[in-house]
């Protein structure tokens, strides 16, 4: 049954009334702090001096928000108080509570960071600043501003995790009290919560907040669906009460007979998790049979496995549904045994088995560090410390991604990828376990080992067998990466890598490589243009004061920040080398440098007859990378007469001298043409297009491939004419050859092949 028809069938009049009133369930009064007196009741774990500081922060926030009201009509100060109450439940320190009370002071009240530092100290001010959006800056789009604000918050979180704990408390209270907001704003905030904040809560192990944020987001985004499913769950709860009571009774009796003290509690899937399962498996509600489950908390770690054995003797396990997160914890520190058993009525029931410390971390995650920091030697304290360590590792990875990603939207994209909770567990050849997101490939594994391994990987072995680098990994795989010193990342890897770390490392390498190649090309072009003026390029050495003065004067004229930026712009075609060279020659003349007659004379030998600017040629040997591109229209190869067009922001585009496309560009922009020439010994093969007319028959492609191979050529690509003929067919091949002479040998070999009627190079 589809979701929409299912909703229409089960939706009650009460749900329709709630929708018409735009209401959402409000938290009960006992759960929400609305006065400072109520907040004080939660601060018994703090000293008197800390409580005094928190009271001062409350008074400051109350005065700052005086006269401000929430959309519901309540005084605005009730919101910071409620956020501080949630933070106090985690036993966070006084600085975090002060930041919670003042988290909107900078954003909404015009309070400056300097004022907060003077009154409450730098640590508290830094926390408040990390929670403040970048609304004062101008962004071209809402998405850009949102991405920059997220980046600021995430980086502040990486430096101090209390930032995100306060922010999650802030978002939770906002989600609980959004009923008075316009529908479009509720939807936008709910989507943002579902995409960013709920996954962050899960990534840090804050599962109680994670589940509530998901549930509230679902309710605001899809109120009809939520209402229908909630009603269905309520009905199912009544239908299945007998089986739930029976299973609990039998389980408790089994543990009592084995003299093991356990806590058995029932748990129910959230409405959102049921909805997501229905969507993923395309099932109706009736097919979701594991709505209810049980959690068993035991005294000691070894009791977990003993409890598992008792349960498997009591009920039959469902094959393939057992997971040991104790031996291999999740990335957020979560530990439990999961097993699905067949109940007496034939329905599947999931059991989670864990110890008390594991349960504390499972519910409160990284916040358990503060809840149990006063008992570090206890089991709870040590488990909380491990959750804190794992959380800190992920937060550090955010800083690593930021180091290589300057674009806020790109950074947010990487973070979203790393927030995916589903994981696979794979092994290195040395038996070290690595957790990677589901769908991760061999390249993701290589970058998880080390960025150098990823940058130089050329092949991979999975369980001893060679596989493609794009192969997806599965839990239990043993992965070995083969590297080569001269290898470097392929831009095509970005199409299949899964982790934010791999994606950011590849992009950073490619950008750095393009930047460096463009700088080298720009330096070469400027040197050649300056030789046309009879001058040599000034030194780049920092201790050469006159040369540095020249470069500073030139970069001020060009508007670039540095010599390197100017050379990159020249290499990418954003600035014309001849114009920059003439300006530099003028500056050098003002300082008494005169053109050298020998340099001028030598330069005349490199003059291009059909080019306005006399420049000696740039040498093409095949190692130029992204800064020099061989035009796909004519596909020049060594031996062809060539020239290059300096595109705007595109680097050099090399054409053959007789290319029609190149001639049209020359007529339009003659000043952008650069003389180029082939190196005496190119370093690689070059691709060119060939057209064949062949007889139809069996084995024709095999004969053609054999002929090309015999001539030591390679086929990079092959196409066939869409028009079918009985006696002949036209093929277009992309061949990799050394030069024109090698191409001629390949064509002669092809013409001697029996099925080939005609063979020729394609020219535009």
PDB file of C-alpha atoms in Angstrom, residues 226-475:
ATOM      1  CA  UNK A 226       2.901  11.381  10.579  1.00  0.00           C
ATOM      2  CA  UNK A 227      -0.668  11.503  11.836  1.00  0.00           C
ATOM      3  CA  UNK A 228      -1.682   8.405   9.909  1.00  0.00           C
ATOM      4  CA  UNK A 229       1.325   6.350  11.017  1.00  0.00           C
ATOM      5  CA  UNK A 230       1.043   7.513  14.625  1.00  0.00           C
ATOM      6  CA  UNK A 231      -2.568   6.310  14.690  1.00  0.00           C
ATOM      7  CA  UNK A 232      -1.557   2.979  13.114  1.00  0.00           C
ATOM      8  CA  UNK A 233       1.171   2.483  15.717  1.00  0.00           C
ATOM      9  CA  UNK A 234      -1.313   3.275  18.482  1.00  0.00           C
ATOM     10  CA  UNK A 235      -3.683   0.625  17.122  1.00  0.00           C
ATOM     11  CA  UNK A 236      -0.852  -1.888  16.749  1.00  0.00           C
ATOM     12  CA  UNK A 237       0.189  -1.190  20.324  1.00  0.00           C
ATOM     13  CA  UNK A 238      -3.245  -2.327  21.456  1.00  0.00           C
ATOM     14  CA  UNK A 239      -3.292  -5.363  19.169  1.00  0.00           C
ATOM     15  CA  UNK A 240       0.147  -6.564  20.234  1.00  0.00           C
ATOM     16  CA  UNK A 241       0.025  -5.801  23.952  1.00  0.00           C
ATOM     17  CA  UNK A 242      -0.604  -9.463  24.766  1.00  0.00           C
ATOM     18  CA  UNK A 243       2.389 -10.731  22.785  1.00  0.00           C
ATOM     19  CA  UNK A 244       4.664  -8.012  24.217  1.00  0.00           C
ATOM     20  CA  UNK A 245       3.627  -8.913  27.793  1.00  0.00           C
ATOM     21  CA  UNK A 246       4.082 -12.613  27.068  1.00  0.00           C
ATOM     22  CA  UNK A 247       7.581 -12.166  25.597  1.00  0.00           C
ATOM     23  CA  UNK A 248       8.667  -9.959  28.515  1.00  0.00           C
ATOM     24  CA  UNK A 249       7.390 -12.478  31.051  1.00  0.00           C
ATOM     25  CA  UNK A 250       9.121 -15.418  29.341  1.00  0.00           C
ATOM     26  CA  UNK A 251      12.407 -13.520  28.998  1.00  0.00           C
ATOM     27  CA  UNK A 252      12.416 -12.431  32.653  1.00  0.00           C
ATOM     28  CA  UNK A 253      11.616 -16.004  33.747  1.00  0.00           C
ATOM     29  CA  UNK A 254      14.509 -17.371  31.623  1.00  0.00           C
ATOM     30  CA  UNK A 255      17.032 -14.978  33.189  1.00  0.00           C
ATOM     31  CA  UNK A 256      15.711 -15.626  36.695  1.00  0.00           C
ATOM     32  CA  UNK A 257      16.225 -19.360  36.211  1.00  0.00           C
ATOM     33  CA  UNK A 258      19.869 -18.681  35.233  1.00  0.00           C
ATOM     34  CA  UNK A 259      20.271 -16.344  38.258  1.00  0.00           C
ATOM     35  CA  UNK A 260      21.275 -13.296  36.170  1.00  0.00           C
ATOM     36  CA  UNK A 261      19.970  -9.904  37.272  1.00  0.00           C
ATOM     37  CA  UNK A 262      18.787  -7.976  34.245  1.00  0.00           C
ATOM     38  CA  UNK A 263      16.606  -4.985  33.428  1.00  0.00           C
ATOM     39  CA  UNK A 264      14.150  -5.834  30.644  1.00  0.00           C
ATOM     40  CA  UNK A 265      12.434  -2.849  29.056  1.00  0.00           C
ATOM     41  CA  UNK A 266      10.220  -2.688  26.006  1.00  0.00           C
ATOM     42  CA  UNK A 267      10.907  -0.130  23.326  1.00  0.00           C
ATOM     43  CA  UNK A 268       8.942   1.035  20.322  1.00  0.00           C
ATOM     44  CA  UNK A 269      10.217   2.194  16.961  1.00  0.00           C
ATOM     45  CA  UNK A 270       9.656   5.889  16.305  1.00  0.00           C
ATOM     46  CA  UNK A 271       7.072   6.860  13.711  1.00  0.00           C
ATOM     47  CA  UNK A 272       9.805   8.287  11.490  1.00  0.00           C
ATOM     48  CA  UNK A 273      11.902   5.096  11.578  1.00  0.00           C
ATOM     49  CA  UNK A 274       8.800   3.085  10.587  1.00  0.00           C
ATOM     50  CA  UNK A 275       8.095   5.522   7.751  1.00  0.00           C
ATOM     51  CA  UNK A 276      11.687   5.334   6.536  1.00  0.00           C
ATOM     52  CA  UNK A 277      11.604   1.527   6.573  1.00  0.00           C
ATOM     53  CA  UNK A 278       8.362   1.529   4.580  1.00  0.00           C
ATOM     54  CA  UNK A 279       9.929   3.857   2.005  1.00  0.00           C
ATOM     55  CA  UNK A 280      13.175   1.893   1.719  1.00  0.00           C
ATOM     56  CA  UNK A 281      11.499  -1.509   1.368  1.00  0.00           C
ATOM     57  CA  UNK A 282       8.354  -0.278  -0.457  1.00  0.00           C
ATOM     58  CA  UNK A 283       6.245  -2.043   2.180  1.00  0.00           C
ATOM     59  CA  UNK A 284       2.891  -1.232   3.712  1.00  0.00           C
ATOM     60  CA  UNK A 285       2.498  -0.787   7.459  1.00  0.00           C
ATOM     61  CA  UNK A 286       1.294  -4.386   7.848  1.00  0.00           C
ATOM     62  CA  UNK A 287       4.621  -5.679   6.510  1.00  0.00           C
ATOM     63  CA  UNK A 288       6.669  -3.822   9.179  1.00  0.00           C
ATOM     64  CA  UNK A 289       6.637  -6.472  11.872  1.00  0.00           C
ATOM     65  CA  UNK A 290       9.427  -5.315  14.181  1.00  0.00           C
ATOM     66  CA  UNK A 291       7.751  -2.202  15.571  1.00  0.00           C
ATOM     67  CA  UNK A 292       8.365  -3.377  19.114  1.00  0.00           C
ATOM     68  CA  UNK A 293      11.613  -4.569  20.639  1.00  0.00           C
ATOM     69  CA  UNK A 294      13.300  -5.159  23.963  1.00  0.00           C
ATOM     70  CA  UNK A 295      16.386  -3.786  25.633  1.00  0.00           C
ATOM     71  CA  UNK A 296      18.223  -5.948  28.160  1.00  0.00           C
ATOM     72  CA  UNK A 297      20.730  -4.297  30.500  1.00  0.00           C
ATOM     73  CA  UNK A 298      23.106  -6.690  32.304  1.00  0.00           C
ATOM     74  CA  UNK A 299      25.706  -6.112  35.085  1.00  0.00           C
ATOM     75  CA  UNK A 300      28.964  -7.133  33.324  1.00  0.00           C
ATOM     76  CA  UNK A 301      30.328  -7.255  29.776  1.00  0.00           C
ATOM     77  CA  UNK A 302      30.586 -11.071  29.669  1.00  0.00           C
ATOM     78  CA  UNK A 303      26.946 -11.254  30.800  1.00  0.00           C
ATOM     79  CA  UNK A 304      26.018  -9.753  27.414  1.00  0.00           C
ATOM     80  CA  UNK A 305      27.173 -12.879  25.598  1.00  0.00           C
ATOM     81  CA  UNK A 306      25.669 -15.144  28.252  1.00  0.00           C
ATOM     82  CA  UNK A 307      22.355 -13.309  27.841  1.00  0.00           C
ATOM     83  CA  UNK A 308      22.610 -13.761  24.076  1.00  0.00           C
ATOM     84  CA  UNK A 309      22.936 -17.529  24.522  1.00  0.00           C
ATOM     85  CA  UNK A 310      19.935 -17.637  26.870  1.00  0.00           C
ATOM     86  CA  UNK A 311      17.775 -15.710  24.380  1.00  0.00           C
ATOM     87  CA  UNK A 312      18.836 -17.933  21.469  1.00  0.00           C
ATOM     88  CA  UNK A 313      17.834 -20.973  23.500  1.00  0.00           C
ATOM     89  CA  UNK A 314      14.485 -19.389  24.328  1.00  0.00           C
ATOM     90  CA  UNK A 315      13.546 -18.239  20.790  1.00  0.00           C
ATOM     91  CA  UNK A 316      14.972 -19.078  17.378  1.00  0.00           C
ATOM     92  CA  UNK A 317      17.202 -16.350  15.891  1.00  0.00           C
ATOM     93  CA  UNK A 318      16.530 -14.920  12.416  1.00  0.00           C
ATOM     94  CA  UNK A 319      19.579 -15.803  10.235  1.00  0.00           C
ATOM     95  CA  UNK A 320      21.745 -12.856   9.273  1.00  0.00           C
ATOM     96  CA  UNK A 321      20.196 -10.477  11.810  1.00  0.00           C
ATOM     97  CA  UNK A 322      22.891 -10.635  14.522  1.00  0.00           C
ATOM     98  CA  UNK A 323      25.329  -7.718  14.984  1.00  0.00           C
ATOM     99  CA  UNK A 324      28.124  -7.454  17.538  1.00  0.00           C
ATOM    100  CA  UNK A 325      28.697  -3.747  18.201  1.00  0.00           C
ATOM    101  CA  UNK A 326      30.569  -4.586  21.412  1.00  0.00           C
ATOM    102  CA  UNK A 327      33.540  -6.211  19.657  1.00  0.00           C
ATOM    103  CA  UNK A 328      33.375  -3.611  16.858  1.00  0.00           C
ATOM    104  CA  UNK A 329      31.734  -0.407  18.212  1.00  0.00           C
ATOM    105  CA  UNK A 330      30.059   2.122  15.929  1.00  0.00           C
ATOM    106  CA  UNK A 331      32.018   5.259  15.032  1.00  0.00           C
ATOM    107  CA  UNK A 332      30.158   7.254  17.701  1.00  0.00           C
ATOM    108  CA  UNK A 333      31.114   4.813  20.495  1.00  0.00           C
ATOM    109  CA  UNK A 334      27.801   2.915  20.543  1.00  0.00           C
ATOM    110  CA  UNK A 335      28.104  -0.644  21.899  1.00  0.00           C
ATOM    111  CA  UNK A 336      25.435  -3.356  22.090  1.00  0.00           C
ATOM    112  CA  UNK A 337      24.589  -6.815  20.853  1.00  0.00           C
ATOM    113  CA  UNK A 338      21.686  -6.796  18.393  1.00  0.00           C
ATOM    114  CA  UNK A 339      19.764  -9.979  17.590  1.00  0.00           C
ATOM    115  CA  UNK A 340      16.368 -10.545  16.004  1.00  0.00           C
ATOM    116  CA  UNK A 341      14.348 -13.514  17.263  1.00  0.00           C
ATOM    117  CA  UNK A 342      11.118 -15.199  16.177  1.00  0.00           C
ATOM    118  CA  UNK A 343       8.417 -14.633  18.842  1.00  0.00           C
ATOM    119  CA  UNK A 344       5.827 -17.290  19.824  1.00  0.00           C
ATOM    120  CA  UNK A 345       3.377 -15.802  17.280  1.00  0.00           C
ATOM    121  CA  UNK A 346       5.933 -15.913  14.470  1.00  0.00           C
ATOM    122  CA  UNK A 347       6.705 -12.168  14.401  1.00  0.00           C
ATOM    123  CA  UNK A 348      10.250 -10.790  14.455  1.00  0.00           C
ATOM    124  CA  UNK A 349      11.329  -9.121  17.710  1.00  0.00           C
ATOM    125  CA  UNK A 350      14.647  -7.285  18.069  1.00  0.00           C
ATOM    126  CA  UNK A 351      16.646  -7.496  21.293  1.00  0.00           C
ATOM    127  CA  UNK A 352      19.472  -5.133  22.297  1.00  0.00           C
ATOM    128  CA  UNK A 353      21.824  -6.388  25.009  1.00  0.00           C
ATOM    129  CA  UNK A 354      24.224  -4.019  26.782  1.00  0.00           C
ATOM    130  CA  UNK A 355      25.727  -3.084  30.136  1.00  0.00           C
ATOM    131  CA  UNK A 356      24.761  -0.005  32.150  1.00  0.00           C
ATOM    132  CA  UNK A 357      27.811   2.012  30.991  1.00  0.00           C
ATOM    133  CA  UNK A 358      27.060   1.043  27.387  1.00  0.00           C
ATOM    134  CA  UNK A 359      23.462   2.161  27.886  1.00  0.00           C
ATOM    135  CA  UNK A 360      24.620   5.543  29.219  1.00  0.00           C
ATOM    136  CA  UNK A 361      26.780   6.130  26.131  1.00  0.00           C
ATOM    137  CA  UNK A 362      24.052   4.793  23.803  1.00  0.00           C
ATOM    138  CA  UNK A 363      21.579   7.396  25.059  1.00  0.00           C
ATOM    139  CA  UNK A 364      23.775  10.430  25.742  1.00  0.00           C
ATOM    140  CA  UNK A 365      26.897   9.739  23.632  1.00  0.00           C
ATOM    141  CA  UNK A 366      29.588  12.379  23.942  1.00  0.00           C
ATOM    142  CA  UNK A 367      27.550  14.176  26.636  1.00  0.00           C
ATOM    143  CA  UNK A 368      28.161  11.179  28.923  1.00  0.00           C
ATOM    144  CA  UNK A 369      31.650  12.628  29.411  1.00  0.00           C
ATOM    145  CA  UNK A 370      30.136  15.395  31.539  1.00  0.00           C
ATOM    146  CA  UNK A 371      27.463  13.234  33.177  1.00  0.00           C
ATOM    147  CA  UNK A 372      30.076  10.802  34.548  1.00  0.00           C
ATOM    148  CA  UNK A 373      33.266  12.852  34.645  1.00  0.00           C
ATOM    149  CA  UNK A 374      33.217  12.775  38.468  1.00  0.00           C
ATOM    150  CA  UNK A 375      33.535   8.976  38.385  1.00  0.00           C
ATOM    151  CA  UNK A 376      36.326   8.413  35.831  1.00  0.00           C
ATOM    152  CA  UNK A 377      37.398   5.098  37.369  1.00  0.00           C
ATOM    153  CA  UNK A 378      33.893   3.623  37.147  1.00  0.00           C
ATOM    154  CA  UNK A 379      32.683   1.629  34.159  1.00  0.00           C
ATOM    155  CA  UNK A 380      30.405   4.512  33.176  1.00  0.00           C
ATOM    156  CA  UNK A 381      33.278   6.965  33.375  1.00  0.00           C
ATOM    157  CA  UNK A 382      35.562   4.854  31.184  1.00  0.00           C
ATOM    158  CA  UNK A 383      32.826   4.223  28.589  1.00  0.00           C
ATOM    159  CA  UNK A 384      32.017   7.926  28.513  1.00  0.00           C
ATOM    160  CA  UNK A 385      35.722   8.680  28.030  1.00  0.00           C
ATOM    161  CA  UNK A 386      35.826   6.366  25.003  1.00  0.00           C
ATOM    162  CA  UNK A 387      32.776   8.105  23.504  1.00  0.00           C
ATOM    163  CA  UNK A 388      34.510  11.440  24.092  1.00  0.00           C
ATOM    164  CA  UNK A 389      37.660  10.163  22.331  1.00  0.00           C
ATOM    165  CA  UNK A 390      35.718   8.901  19.296  1.00  0.00           C
ATOM    166  CA  UNK A 391      33.754  12.132  19.109  1.00  0.00           C
ATOM    167  CA  UNK A 392      36.979  14.135  19.257  1.00  0.00           C
ATOM    168  CA  UNK A 393      38.423  12.044  16.393  1.00  0.00           C
ATOM    169  CA  UNK A 394      35.471  12.916  14.159  1.00  0.00           C
ATOM    170  CA  UNK A 395      35.629  16.581  15.143  1.00  0.00           C
ATOM    171  CA  UNK A 396      39.338  16.627  14.259  1.00  0.00           C
ATOM    172  CA  UNK A 397      38.480  15.194  10.854  1.00  0.00           C
ATOM    173  CA  UNK A 398      36.306  18.291  10.268  1.00  0.00           C
ATOM    174  CA  UNK A 399      39.395  20.472  10.725  1.00  0.00           C
ATOM    175  CA  UNK A 400      41.318  18.271   8.258  1.00  0.00           C
ATOM    176  CA  UNK A 401      38.554  18.724   5.652  1.00  0.00           C
ATOM    177  CA  UNK A 402      38.431  22.475   6.306  1.00  0.00           C
ATOM    178  CA  UNK A 403      42.176  22.776   5.692  1.00  0.00           C
ATOM    179  CA  UNK A 404      41.639  21.606   2.111  1.00  0.00           C
ATOM    180  CA  UNK A 405      38.206  23.122   1.386  1.00  0.00           C
ATOM    181  CA  UNK A 406      37.800  26.888   1.260  1.00  0.00           C
ATOM    182  CA  UNK A 407      34.333  26.865  -0.315  1.00  0.00           C
ATOM    183  CA  UNK A 408      31.597  26.712   2.369  1.00  0.00           C
ATOM    184  CA  UNK A 409      29.072  24.768   0.259  1.00  0.00           C
ATOM    185  CA  UNK A 410      31.734  22.200  -0.645  1.00  0.00           C
ATOM    186  CA  UNK A 411      32.731  21.873   3.026  1.00  0.00           C
ATOM    187  CA  UNK A 412      29.095  21.319   4.020  1.00  0.00           C
ATOM    188  CA  UNK A 413      28.763  18.677   1.288  1.00  0.00           C
ATOM    189  CA  UNK A 414      31.775  16.787   2.703  1.00  0.00           C
ATOM    190  CA  UNK A 415      30.391  16.981   6.251  1.00  0.00           C
ATOM    191  CA  UNK A 416      26.963  15.699   5.162  1.00  0.00           C
ATOM    192  CA  UNK A 417      28.655  12.669   3.595  1.00  0.00           C
ATOM    193  CA  UNK A 418      30.543  11.922   6.823  1.00  0.00           C
ATOM    194  CA  UNK A 419      27.350  12.195   8.884  1.00  0.00           C
ATOM    195  CA  UNK A 420      25.885   9.042   7.306  1.00  0.00           C
ATOM    196  CA  UNK A 421      25.660   6.568  10.214  1.00  0.00           C
ATOM    197  CA  UNK A 422      25.587   3.331   8.199  1.00  0.00           C
ATOM    198  CA  UNK A 423      29.043   1.755   8.222  1.00  0.00           C
ATOM    199  CA  UNK A 424      31.010  -1.185   6.895  1.00  0.00           C
ATOM    200  CA  UNK A 425      33.970  -2.630   8.792  1.00  0.00           C
ATOM    201  CA  UNK A 426      36.975  -3.692   6.727  1.00  0.00           C
ATOM    202  CA  UNK A 427      40.479  -4.893   7.527  1.00  0.00           C
ATOM    203  CA  UNK A 428      43.943  -3.841   6.444  1.00  0.00           C
ATOM    204  CA  UNK A 429      46.438  -6.625   5.549  1.00  0.00           C
ATOM    205  CA  UNK A 430      47.816  -6.122   9.088  1.00  0.00           C
ATOM    206  CA  UNK A 431      44.337  -6.910  10.549  1.00  0.00           C
ATOM    207  CA  UNK A 432      43.574  -3.354  11.651  1.00  0.00           C
ATOM    208  CA  UNK A 433      39.823  -2.590  11.524  1.00  0.00           C
ATOM    209  CA  UNK A 434      38.577   0.532   9.734  1.00  0.00           C
ATOM    210  CA  UNK A 435      34.973   1.804   9.803  1.00  0.00           C
ATOM    211  CA  UNK A 436      33.827   3.419   6.548  1.00  0.00           C
ATOM    212  CA  UNK A 437      30.376   4.619   5.411  1.00  0.00           C
ATOM    213  CA  UNK A 438      28.272   2.151   3.462  1.00  0.00           C
ATOM    214  CA  UNK A 439      29.102   2.377  -0.238  1.00  0.00           C
ATOM    215  CA  UNK A 440      32.764   3.274   0.411  1.00  0.00           C
ATOM    216  CA  UNK A 441      35.247   2.157  -2.232  1.00  0.00           C
ATOM    217  CA  UNK A 442      38.893   1.080  -2.341  1.00  0.00           C
ATOM    218  CA  UNK A 443      39.873   4.732  -2.909  1.00  0.00           C
ATOM    219  CA  UNK A 444      38.026   5.780   0.283  1.00  0.00           C
ATOM    220  CA  UNK A 445      39.944   3.055   2.113  1.00  0.00           C
ATOM    221  CA  UNK A 446      43.265   4.331   0.703  1.00  0.00           C
ATOM    222  CA  UNK A 447      42.606   7.883   1.922  1.00  0.00           C
ATOM    223  CA  UNK A 448      41.437   6.559   5.314  1.00  0.00           C
ATOM    224  CA  UNK A 449      44.884   4.948   5.701  1.00  0.00           C
ATOM    225  CA  UNK A 450      46.804   8.112   4.723  1.00  0.00           C
ATOM    226  CA  UNK A 451      46.479  10.893   2.173  1.00  0.00           C
ATOM    227  CA  UNK A 452      49.783   9.835   0.546  1.00  0.00           C
ATOM    228  CA  UNK A 453      48.436   6.309   0.032  1.00  0.00           C
ATOM    229  CA  UNK A 454      45.306   7.740  -1.592  1.00  0.00           C
ATOM    230  CA  UNK A 455      47.219  10.188  -3.790  1.00  0.00           C
ATOM    231  CA  UNK A 456      49.483   7.433  -5.179  1.00  0.00           C
ATOM    232  CA  UNK A 457      47.119   4.439  -5.358  1.00  0.00           C
ATOM    233  CA  UNK A 458      46.917   2.666  -8.728  1.00  0.00           C
ATOM    234  CA  UNK A 459      45.186  -0.637  -7.926  1.00  0.00           C
ATOM    235  CA  UNK A 460      43.508  -2.576  -5.136  1.00  0.00           C
ATOM    236  CA  UNK A 461      43.154  -6.168  -3.962  1.00  0.00           C
ATOM    237  CA  UNK A 462      40.063  -7.392  -2.149  1.00  0.00           C
ATOM    238  CA  UNK A 463      40.585 -10.601  -0.174  1.00  0.00           C
ATOM    239  CA  UNK A 464      43.682 -11.270  -2.288  1.00  0.00           C
ATOM    240  CA  UNK A 465      41.923 -10.739  -5.666  1.00  0.00           C
ATOM    241  CA  UNK A 466      42.589  -7.697  -7.931  1.00  0.00           C
ATOM    242  CA  UNK A 467      39.556  -5.389  -8.208  1.00  0.00           C
ATOM    243  CA  UNK A 468      38.750  -1.999  -9.720  1.00  0.00           C
ATOM    244  CA  UNK A 469      39.359   1.043  -7.515  1.00  0.00           C
ATOM    245  CA  UNK A 470      35.650   1.906  -7.681  1.00  0.00           C
ATOM    246  CA  UNK A 471      34.649  -1.463  -6.119  1.00  0.00           C
ATOM    247  CA  UNK A 472      32.356  -1.020  -3.098  1.00  0.00           C
ATOM    248  CA  UNK A 473      33.590  -2.608   0.115  1.00  0.00           C
ATOM    249  CA  UNK A 474      31.621  -4.993   2.322  1.00  0.00           C
ATOM    250  CA  UNK A 475      32.038  -5.759   6.010  1.00  0.00           C
TER     251      UNK A 475
END
